[in-house]
Coordinates of C-alpha atoms in Angstrom, one line a residue:
X8 CA 113.2 91.1 92.1
X9 CA 116.3 93.1 91.3
X10 CA 118.3 95.1 92.3
X11 CA 120.0 98.3 90.0
X12 CA 122.1 101.3 90.7
X13 CA 120.9 103.5 88.2
X14 CA 119.5 106.3 89.1
X15 CA 116.0 108.2 88.5
X16 CA 116.5 109.1 85.1
X17 CA 113.4 111.3 84.7
X18 CA 115.1 113.7 87.2
X19 CA 114.5 117.0 85.5
X20 CA 113.2 116.3 82.4
X21 CA 109.8 117.3 82.9
X22 CA 110.7 120.8 83.3
X23 CA 108.0 123.3 82.7
X24 CA 105.0 120.4 82.8
X25 CA 101.9 120.9 84.6
X26 CA 100.7 118.3 86.8
X27 CA 97.7 117.7 88.7
X28 CA 97.7 114.4 91.7
X29 CA 94.6 113.9 93.3
X30 CA 94.8 112.7 96.4
X31 CA 97.7 113.4 97.5
X32 CA 98.3 114.3 100.8
X33 CA 99.8 111.5 102.1
X34 CA 100.8 107.4 100.6
X35 CA 100.3 106.7 97.2
X36 CA 99.6 110.2 96.0
X37 CA 102.3 112.1 98.1
X38 CA 105.0 109.6 96.6
X39 CA 103.7 110.2 93.1
X40 CA 104.0 113.8 93.4
X41 CA 107.3 113.6 94.9
X42 CA 108.6 111.9 92.0
X43 CA 107.2 114.1 89.4
X44 CA 108.7 117.2 91.4
X45 CA 111.8 115.7 91.0
X46 CA 111.2 115.6 87.7
X47 CA 110.9 119.1 87.4
X48 CA 107.0 119.7 86.7
X49 CA 105.3 121.8 88.7
X50 CA 102.5 119.5 90.4
X51 CA 99.0 120.8 91.9
X52 CA 98.8 118.3 94.9
X53 CA 94.6 118.3 95.7
X54 CA 93.2 116.6 98.6
X55 CA 91.4 117.3 102.0
X56 CA 93.3 117.6 104.5
X57 CA 95.1 120.9 105.0
X58 CA 97.0 121.9 108.1
X59 CA 94.9 122.7 110.8
X60 CA 92.1 120.3 109.2
X61 CA 93.6 116.6 109.2
X62 CA 90.9 114.3 108.0
X63 CA 92.5 111.0 109.5
X64 CA 93.5 111.0 113.0
X65 CA 95.9 108.4 113.0
X66 CA 97.6 109.8 110.0
X67 CA 99.6 112.9 109.1
X68 CA 99.7 114.7 105.8
X69 CA 98.5 117.3 104.4
X70 CA 98.2 119.0 100.8
X71 CA 100.6 121.7 102.1
X72 CA 103.0 119.4 103.1
X73 CA 103.4 117.1 99.7
X74 CA 103.2 120.5 97.7
X75 CA 106.4 121.4 100.1
X76 CA 108.0 118.2 99.4
X77 CA 107.5 119.0 95.6
X78 CA 109.1 122.0 95.7
X79 CA 112.0 120.6 97.5
X80 CA 112.4 117.7 94.7
X81 CA 113.5 120.4 92.2
X82 CA 109.6 121.3 91.1
X83 CA 107.0 123.4 92.3
X84 CA 104.5 122.5 94.2
X85 CA 100.8 124.3 94.6
X86 CA 98.1 122.8 97.1
X87 CA 94.4 123.3 96.7
X88 CA 92.4 121.9 98.6
X89 CA 89.5 119.9 96.8
X90 CA 87.0 117.3 97.5
X91 CA 86.9 115.4 94.7
X92 CA 83.2 114.4 95.0
X93 CA 82.2 117.9 95.0
X94 CA 81.7 118.6 91.6
X95 CA 82.2 122.3 92.3
X96 CA 85.3 121.9 94.1
X97 CA 86.5 120.0 90.9
X98 CA 85.2 122.9 88.6
X99 CA 87.2 125.3 90.4
X100 CA 90.5 123.6 90.5
X101 CA 90.5 123.6 86.9
X102 CA 89.2 126.5 86.2
X103 CA 92.3 128.0 88.7
X104 CA 94.9 125.7 86.6
X105 CA 93.4 127.8 83.0
X106 CA 93.8 130.8 84.5
X107 CA 97.3 130.4 86.1
X108 CA 98.9 127.6 83.3
X109 CA 96.6 127.5 80.3
X110 CA 97.0 124.0 80.0
X111 CA 97.4 120.6 81.5
X112 CA 99.7 117.8 80.3
X113 CA 99.3 115.2 82.8
X114 CA 96.7 114.2 85.4
X115 CA 97.1 111.5 88.0
X116 CA 93.9 110.5 89.4
X117 CA 94.7 108.7 92.8
X118 CA 91.5 109.9 94.8
X119 CA 89.9 106.9 96.6
X120 CA 88.1 107.0 99.7
X121 CA 87.4 103.1 99.7
X122 CA 89.2 101.8 102.5
X123 CA 87.9 104.3 104.7
X124 CA 87.7 104.0 107.6
X125 CA 91.0 102.4 108.2
X126 CA 90.9 100.6 111.4
X127 CA 87.9 98.5 109.6
X128 CA 89.2 97.8 105.8
X129 CA 91.4 94.6 106.1
X130 CA 88.1 92.7 107.9
X131 CA 85.7 93.5 104.6
X132 CA 87.9 91.2 103.2
X133 CA 87.0 88.2 105.1
X134 CA 83.0 88.7 105.2
X135 CA 81.3 87.5 102.0
X136 CA 79.5 90.4 99.8
X137 CA 76.3 89.7 101.2
X138 CA 77.1 90.7 105.0
X139 CA 78.6 93.5 103.7
X140 CA 77.5 97.7 104.3
X141 CA 76.4 99.7 101.4
X142 CA 78.5 102.2 103.2
X143 CA 81.6 100.4 100.5
X144 CA 79.5 101.8 97.9
X145 CA 79.8 104.9 98.7
X146 CA 83.6 104.8 99.4
X147 CA 84.3 103.3 96.6
X148 CA 82.6 104.4 93.5
X149 CA 81.6 108.0 94.6
X150 CA 84.8 108.9 96.5
X151 CA 86.5 106.6 94.4
X152 CA 85.3 105.5 90.3
X153 CA 82.8 108.7 90.1
X154 CA 85.8 111.0 91.4
X155 CA 87.9 109.8 88.7
X156 CA 85.3 110.2 86.1
X157 CA 84.3 113.8 87.3
X158 CA 87.7 115.1 87.4
X159 CA 88.8 113.6 83.8
X160 CA 85.4 115.8 83.0
X161 CA 87.2 119.3 83.9
X162 CA 90.6 118.2 82.8
X163 CA 90.6 117.0 79.9
X164 CA 89.7 120.9 78.0
X165 CA 93.0 121.9 79.4
X166 CA 95.1 118.8 78.1
X167 CA 93.5 118.2 74.1
X168 CA 96.0 120.6 72.5
X169 CA 98.9 118.9 74.6
X170 CA 99.1 115.6 73.6
X171 CA 98.5 115.1 77.4
X172 CA 98.8 111.7 80.1
X173 CA 95.9 110.9 82.0
X174 CA 96.5 108.1 84.6
X175 CA 94.2 106.0 86.6
X176 CA 95.6 104.3 89.9
X177 CA 94.2 101.3 90.2
X178 CA 95.0 97.3 91.3
X179 CA 94.4 95.0 89.0
X180 CA 95.9 91.1 89.5
X181 CA 95.2 89.8 85.4
X182 CA 92.0 88.8 85.8
X183 CA 91.6 87.2 89.4
X184 CA 89.4 88.0 91.5
X185 CA 89.9 91.0 94.2
X186 CA 88.4 89.2 97.1
X187 CA 85.5 91.9 97.9
X188 CA 82.9 92.4 95.4
X189 CA 82.6 96.4 96.1
X190 CA 86.3 96.6 95.3
X191 CA 86.4 94.3 92.3
X192 CA 83.8 96.2 90.7
X193 CA 85.7 99.6 91.5
X194 CA 88.7 99.0 90.5
X195 CA 87.5 96.8 87.4
X196 CA 85.6 99.9 86.1
X197 CA 88.6 102.7 86.6
X198 CA 90.3 100.1 84.4
X199 CA 87.4 100.1 82.0
X200 CA 87.7 103.8 81.9
X201 CA 90.8 104.0 81.2
X202 CA 90.0 101.9 78.3
X203 CA 87.1 104.1 77.2
X204 CA 89.3 107.6 77.5
X205 CA 91.8 105.7 75.1
X206 CA 89.2 105.5 72.1
X207 CA 87.8 108.4 72.7
X208 CA 91.0 110.5 73.1
X209 CA 93.3 108.8 70.7
X210 CA 92.7 111.2 67.3
X211 CA 93.4 114.2 69.7
X212 CA 96.9 112.3 70.7
X213 CA 95.9 112.2 74.6
X214 CA 97.1 109.4 76.3
X215 CA 94.5 108.0 78.8
X216 CA 95.9 104.5 80.8
X217 CA 95.6 102.5 84.5
X218 CA 98.5 101.9 86.2
X219 CA 98.5 98.9 88.9
X220 CA 101.0 99.1 91.8
X221 CA 101.8 96.0 93.5
X222 CA 101.9 96.0 97.6
X223 CA 102.5 100.0 98.9
X224 CA 104.6 101.2 102.0
X225 CA 102.0 103.8 102.5
X226 CA 101.8 105.1 106.0
X227 CA 99.2 102.5 107.4
X228 CA 101.1 99.9 106.4
X229 CA 103.7 100.5 109.4
X230 CA 100.7 99.9 112.2
X231 CA 101.0 96.3 111.2
X232 CA 103.8 94.7 108.5
X233 CA 106.7 93.7 110.2
X234 CA 110.1 95.3 109.0
X235 CA 111.1 92.7 107.2
X236 CA 108.6 92.8 105.0
X237 CA 108.1 96.6 104.8
X238 CA 111.5 96.4 103.1
X239 CA 110.4 93.8 100.2
X240 CA 107.5 96.0 99.3
X241 CA 107.1 98.9 97.1
X242 CA 107.8 102.5 97.8
X243 CA 105.4 105.0 96.6
X244 CA 107.6 107.1 94.2
X245 CA 107.8 103.8 92.3
X246 CA 104.3 104.5 91.1
X247 CA 105.4 108.3 90.1
X248 CA 108.7 107.0 88.4
X249 CA 107.1 105.4 86.6
X250 CA 104.5 108.0 85.2
X251 CA 107.5 110.3 84.9
X252 CA 108.3 107.6 82.4
X253 CA 105.5 107.5 80.6
X254 CA 105.5 111.0 80.5
X255 CA 108.3 111.5 78.6
X256 CA 108.2 108.0 76.1
X257 CA 106.9 110.1 72.3
X258 CA 105.6 106.7 71.8
X259 CA 103.3 106.0 74.8
X260 CA 99.9 106.5 72.6
X261 CA 100.9 102.9 71.6
X262 CA 99.7 102.1 75.2
X263 CA 96.7 103.8 75.4
X264 CA 93.2 102.8 77.3
X265 CA 95.7 99.6 78.8
X266 CA 96.3 98.6 82.6
X267 CA 99.9 98.5 83.5
X268 CA 101.8 96.7 86.2
X269 CA 103.9 98.8 87.6
X270 CA 106.7 96.1 87.3
X271 CA 106.2 95.8 84.1
X272 CA 106.9 99.3 83.1
X273 CA 109.7 99.3 84.8
X274 CA 111.6 96.5 83.1
X275 CA 110.2 98.5 79.9
X276 CA 112.0 102.2 80.7
X277 CA 114.7 100.9 83.4
X278 CA 113.9 102.9 86.3
X279 CA 114.2 101.2 89.8
X280 CA 112.8 102.2 93.2
X281 CA 114.5 104.2 95.3
X282 CA 115.9 101.6 96.6
X283 CA 117.4 100.4 93.5
X284 CA 115.1 97.6 93.2
X285 CA 113.2 96.1 90.4
X286 CA 109.9 94.9 92.0
X287 CA 107.9 92.7 89.6
X288 CA 105.0 92.3 92.5
X289 CA 102.5 90.3 90.0
X290 CA 104.9 88.0 88.8
X291 CA 106.4 87.6 92.9
X292 CA 102.8 87.1 94.4
X293 CA 103.0 83.6 92.0
X294 CA 106.1 82.2 93.6
X295 CA 106.0 81.1 97.3
X296 CA 109.9 82.1 97.1
X297 CA 108.9 85.7 96.4
X298 CA 105.7 86.7 97.4
X299 CA 106.6 90.1 99.6
X300 CA 103.3 88.7 101.5
X301 CA 105.0 86.5 103.1
X302 CA 108.1 86.9 106.1

């Protein structure tokens, strides 16, 4: 982990770009949307938690909260209630964008129901596959993989003439097993989806990638992670800065179809996390001295 004093280099550079960030009521999605708002984008913020109807009693955050943060940062935030497991909701979302904007420049697939219920999910990784509930399939595949797939299906027609960018958030550990079979399979499917989209969309100039962050400082981390460790892990906005960097790269098509680590993109493009650090989680976890899991 290194520290730099560089400001966010992409502030204002996505002015006029139209973006969708799914699963953005809180956590990683909110951080991504906020960073893209700081870059000047019009950001459609989607999710299932809206004011007066929170989905997770233990964690704050609604699509309206995120949209307001996007606008506060200098972009334009637009909250749209959307359950990405319902095809009709997704169809309505992109019909709205077509009517209001006429096109889409950046899609960030971040919807993921695979950790619900949150108070149980850490224990799943301690059990063998044959002792797991089949409920894991619905959370990780229906509300994860399929949600990404259907969102891509309806979004792509709005992107074909824009040389757009499709990003799916994922987790990848350089081919290592991820510790839970449902989880490992779901993330592998998301990564492969980016590869297939890259193959199909290259002739249209549309870039499709999967992006793998490290350990992220989202709301649930504050419940059981010591403060010393929290200071060493990535903010949700770090991923948003990676996406902003890709979106402003005129040669990004050469990266299409691949899974990229956020730390590697930070080194390539020269951006930092909000604390001025360059986190390289996937390298750090292989070094006991720098592993952020260690207190």
